[in-house]
Amino acid sequence: WSNPLLQPERGRNLDLGLAWTQGVHEVKLVHFDNRIRGFITSGTAPVNVPHARIDGWTLGYTGRPGDFSLRASVDALDPHDEVTGRKLPRRADRNATAGVEWARGDWRLGSTAQYVGRRFDDTANTLPMDPWTTLDVYATWQFVRDMSLQLRVNNLSDRQYETIRGYNQAGRSAYVTLRWQ
């Protein structure tokens, strides 16, 4: 997993965004263009991609109508090696997240969904990885001023997926958390 010839990344990034706000709602549209010299990839050994570019758009929404908090974002990007034209490994063209939370009194209930699109696990673009979607849910009870109890279930649908080829992510998992702050 080491490469003594590995060089640090250097990059230039440009972000240009627009935001619209109306009461409790906000929509943002951001264009980004990241040009990276020496982009570090991982695989059997990390290597530098001489010239990489990740450009695209993010559309996001947040809102707080009544007892609800809403959020969503969609990313459309083109992550590629500028020399070969191939996709950068482990970078999907499409990603999306959405979440909702309801809060009233001592209780908060919420869920978050995440989608990651098709991508490749290697620089040669010969090892495709399937897209995946997960759903997490939680309930939090603030039973005294400084303490809360949370029940959380991640990957509710027990989806089998990999973020890196050969490394399966956890299936459905539940957590009980007692928090003092």
Short mmCIF file of C-alpha atoms in Angstrom, two decimals:
data_model
loop_
_atom_site.label_atom_id
_atom_site.label_comp_id
_atom_site.label_asym_id
_atom_site.label_seq_id
_atom_site.Cartn_x
_atom_site.Cartn_y
_atom_site.Cartn_z
CA TRP A 1 0.00 0.00 0.00
CA SER A 2 2.96 2.34 -0.17
CA ASN A 3 4.58 4.15 -3.06
CA PRO A 4 7.81 6.06 -2.35
CA LEU A 5 7.40 7.94 -5.66
CA LEU A 6 4.02 9.40 -4.66
CA GLN A 7 3.89 13.20 -4.93
CA PRO A 8 1.50 15.60 -3.18
CA GLU A 9 -1.57 16.83 -5.05
CA ARG A 10 -1.72 20.40 -6.33
CA GLY A 11 -4.90 21.92 -7.56
CA ARG A 12 -6.90 24.92 -8.64
CA ASN A 13 -10.54 25.07 -7.72
CA LEU A 14 -13.27 27.38 -8.91
CA ASP A 15 -16.71 27.46 -7.33
CA LEU A 16 -19.49 29.74 -8.52
CA GLY A 17 -22.82 29.65 -6.78
CA LEU A 18 -26.26 31.18 -6.68
CA ALA A 19 -28.56 31.08 -3.68
CA TRP A 20 -32.27 31.87 -3.40
CA THR A 21 -33.97 32.28 -0.04
CA GLN A 22 -37.71 32.65 0.59
CA GLY A 23 -38.75 32.53 4.23
CA VAL A 24 -37.66 29.17 5.66
CA HIS A 25 -36.58 27.76 2.28
CA GLU A 26 -33.20 28.02 0.58
CA VAL A 27 -32.05 26.68 -2.78
CA LYS A 28 -28.41 26.75 -3.87
CA LEU A 29 -26.90 25.97 -7.23
CA VAL A 30 -23.11 25.66 -7.34
CA HIS A 31 -20.86 25.02 -10.32
CA PHE A 32 -17.41 23.69 -9.47
CA ASP A 33 -14.31 23.05 -11.54
CA ASN A 34 -11.37 21.35 -9.82
CA ARG A 35 -8.17 20.81 -11.78
CA ILE A 36 -5.70 18.61 -9.94
CA ARG A 37 -2.08 17.87 -10.80
CA GLY A 38 -0.85 14.64 -9.25
CA PHE A 39 -4.32 13.40 -8.21
CA ILE A 40 -3.74 10.49 -5.82
CA THR A 41 -5.67 7.33 -6.60
CA SER A 42 -5.80 4.21 -4.49
CA GLY A 43 -5.69 0.61 -5.52
CA THR A 44 -3.04 -2.03 -4.98
CA ALA A 45 -0.66 0.93 -4.50
CA PRO A 46 -1.45 4.65 -4.57
CA VAL A 47 -0.32 6.45 -7.73
CA ASN A 48 -0.50 9.97 -9.12
CA VAL A 49 -2.71 10.81 -12.10
CA PRO A 50 -0.78 13.61 -13.84
CA HIS A 51 -3.81 15.78 -14.73
CA ALA A 52 -7.28 15.16 -13.33
CA ARG A 53 -10.40 17.27 -13.48
CA ILE A 54 -13.61 17.10 -11.49
CA ASP A 55 -16.22 19.54 -12.72
CA GLY A 56 -19.95 19.65 -12.30
CA TRP A 57 -22.93 21.01 -10.43
CA THR A 58 -24.55 20.70 -7.03
CA LEU A 59 -28.19 21.60 -6.47
CA GLY A 60 -29.20 21.79 -2.83
CA TYR A 61 -32.29 22.60 -0.80
CA THR A 62 -32.86 23.24 2.91
CA GLY A 63 -36.11 24.18 4.58
CA ARG A 64 -37.69 24.39 8.01
CA PRO A 65 -41.47 24.37 7.56
CA GLY A 66 -43.18 24.00 10.92
CA ASP A 67 -41.76 21.19 13.03
CA PHE A 68 -39.81 19.76 10.08
CA SER A 69 -36.27 20.21 8.81
CA LEU A 70 -35.75 19.19 5.19
CA ARG A 71 -32.57 18.90 3.18
CA ALA A 72 -31.63 17.47 -0.20
CA SER A 73 -28.78 17.72 -2.66
CA VAL A 74 -27.96 16.30 -6.06
CA ASP A 75 -24.46 16.25 -7.56
CA ALA A 76 -23.78 15.82 -11.27
CA LEU A 77 -20.08 15.67 -11.99
CA ASP A 78 -17.51 14.56 -14.50
CA PRO A 79 -14.46 13.18 -12.67
CA HIS A 80 -11.88 12.22 -15.28
CA ASP A 81 -8.21 11.80 -16.13
CA GLU A 82 -7.47 14.58 -18.62
CA VAL A 83 -4.71 12.56 -20.32
CA THR A 84 -6.62 9.30 -20.96
CA GLY A 85 -10.21 10.59 -20.75
CA ARG A 86 -11.09 7.75 -18.36
CA LYS A 87 -13.19 8.22 -15.25
CA LEU A 88 -11.36 8.69 -11.97
CA PRO A 89 -11.68 5.59 -9.79
CA ARG A 90 -14.38 5.45 -7.13
CA ARG A 91 -15.97 8.72 -8.25
CA ALA A 92 -19.60 8.47 -9.35
CA ASP A 93 -21.13 10.84 -11.90
CA ARG A 94 -24.31 11.13 -9.83
CA ASN A 95 -24.81 11.36 -6.08
CA ALA A 96 -27.84 12.42 -4.08
CA THR A 97 -28.86 12.78 -0.45
CA ALA A 98 -32.15 13.66 1.18
CA GLY A 99 -33.17 13.97 4.78
CA VAL A 100 -36.14 14.89 6.90
CA GLU A 101 -36.39 15.48 10.63
CA TRP A 102 -39.43 16.15 12.78
CA ALA A 103 -38.88 17.80 16.16
CA ARG A 104 -41.40 18.56 18.85
CA GLY A 105 -40.75 18.95 22.55
CA ASP A 106 -38.27 16.34 23.75
CA TRP A 107 -38.49 14.21 20.59
CA ARG A 108 -36.73 14.19 17.22
CA LEU A 109 -37.49 11.64 14.50
CA GLY A 110 -35.63 11.58 11.22
CA SER A 111 -34.33 9.74 8.22
CA THR A 112 -31.60 10.17 5.62
CA ALA A 113 -31.32 8.55 2.21
CA GLN A 114 -28.12 8.42 0.17
CA TYR A 115 -27.62 7.42 -3.47
CA VAL A 116 -24.23 6.84 -5.11
CA GLY A 117 -24.17 6.14 -8.84
CA ARG A 118 -22.17 3.76 -10.98
CA ARG A 119 -18.40 4.18 -10.90
CA PHE A 120 -15.20 2.27 -11.55
CA ASP A 121 -12.81 0.84 -8.97
CA ASP A 122 -9.71 1.17 -11.15
CA THR A 123 -7.95 3.75 -13.32
CA ALA A 124 -8.36 1.55 -16.44
CA ASN A 125 -12.18 1.63 -15.99
CA THR A 126 -12.43 -2.16 -16.28
CA LEU A 127 -13.92 -2.87 -12.83
CA PRO A 128 -17.40 -1.32 -12.68
CA MET A 129 -19.12 -0.91 -9.34
CA ASP A 130 -22.90 -0.97 -8.99
CA PRO A 131 -24.85 2.06 -7.76
CA TRP A 132 -26.39 1.84 -4.30
CA THR A 133 -28.93 3.55 -2.08
CA THR A 134 -29.22 3.39 1.70
CA LEU A 135 -31.81 4.63 4.16
CA ASP A 136 -31.05 5.47 7.81
CA VAL A 137 -33.65 6.30 10.47
CA TYR A 138 -33.38 7.58 14.03
CA ALA A 139 -35.35 8.69 17.06
CA THR A 140 -33.91 10.89 19.81
CA TRP A 141 -35.46 11.59 23.20
CA GLN A 142 -34.03 14.49 25.27
CA PHE A 143 -35.17 13.21 28.69
CA VAL A 144 -33.28 15.81 30.78
CA ARG A 145 -31.57 19.05 29.84
CA ASP A 146 -28.09 17.61 29.27
CA MET A 147 -28.91 14.00 28.35
CA SER A 148 -30.54 12.27 25.43
CA LEU A 149 -31.17 8.73 24.30
CA GLN A 150 -31.02 7.86 20.60
CA LEU A 151 -32.02 4.75 18.67
CA ARG A 152 -30.57 4.66 15.16
CA VAL A 153 -30.90 2.06 12.40
CA ASN A 154 -28.48 2.43 9.49
CA ASN A 155 -29.00 0.76 6.13
CA LEU A 156 -32.60 -0.07 7.03
CA SER A 157 -33.19 -2.12 3.87
CA ASP A 158 -30.05 -4.22 4.57
CA ARG A 159 -28.61 -3.29 1.15
CA GLN A 160 -25.37 -5.07 0.24
CA TYR A 161 -22.92 -2.61 -1.34
CA GLU A 162 -19.24 -1.78 -1.68
CA THR A 163 -17.53 1.60 -1.58
CA ILE A 164 -14.30 -0.14 -2.60
CA ARG A 165 -14.26 -3.42 -4.52
CA GLY A 166 -13.96 -6.33 -2.09
CA TYR A 167 -14.88 -4.29 1.00
CA ASN A 168 -18.53 -4.88 1.76
CA GLN A 169 -20.18 -2.27 3.93
CA ALA A 170 -22.17 -3.12 7.01
CA GLY A 171 -25.65 -4.45 6.50
CA ARG A 172 -28.52 -3.27 8.66
CA SER A 173 -27.11 -2.11 11.99
CA ALA A 174 -28.74 -0.64 15.07
CA TYR A 175 -27.25 1.66 17.69
CA VAL A 176 -28.46 2.87 21.05
CA THR A 177 -26.63 5.97 22.24
CA LEU A 178 -26.83 7.69 25.61
CA ARG A 179 -25.42 11.19 25.17
CA TRP A 180 -24.42 13.67 27.85
CA GLN A 181 -23.42 17.13 26.71
#
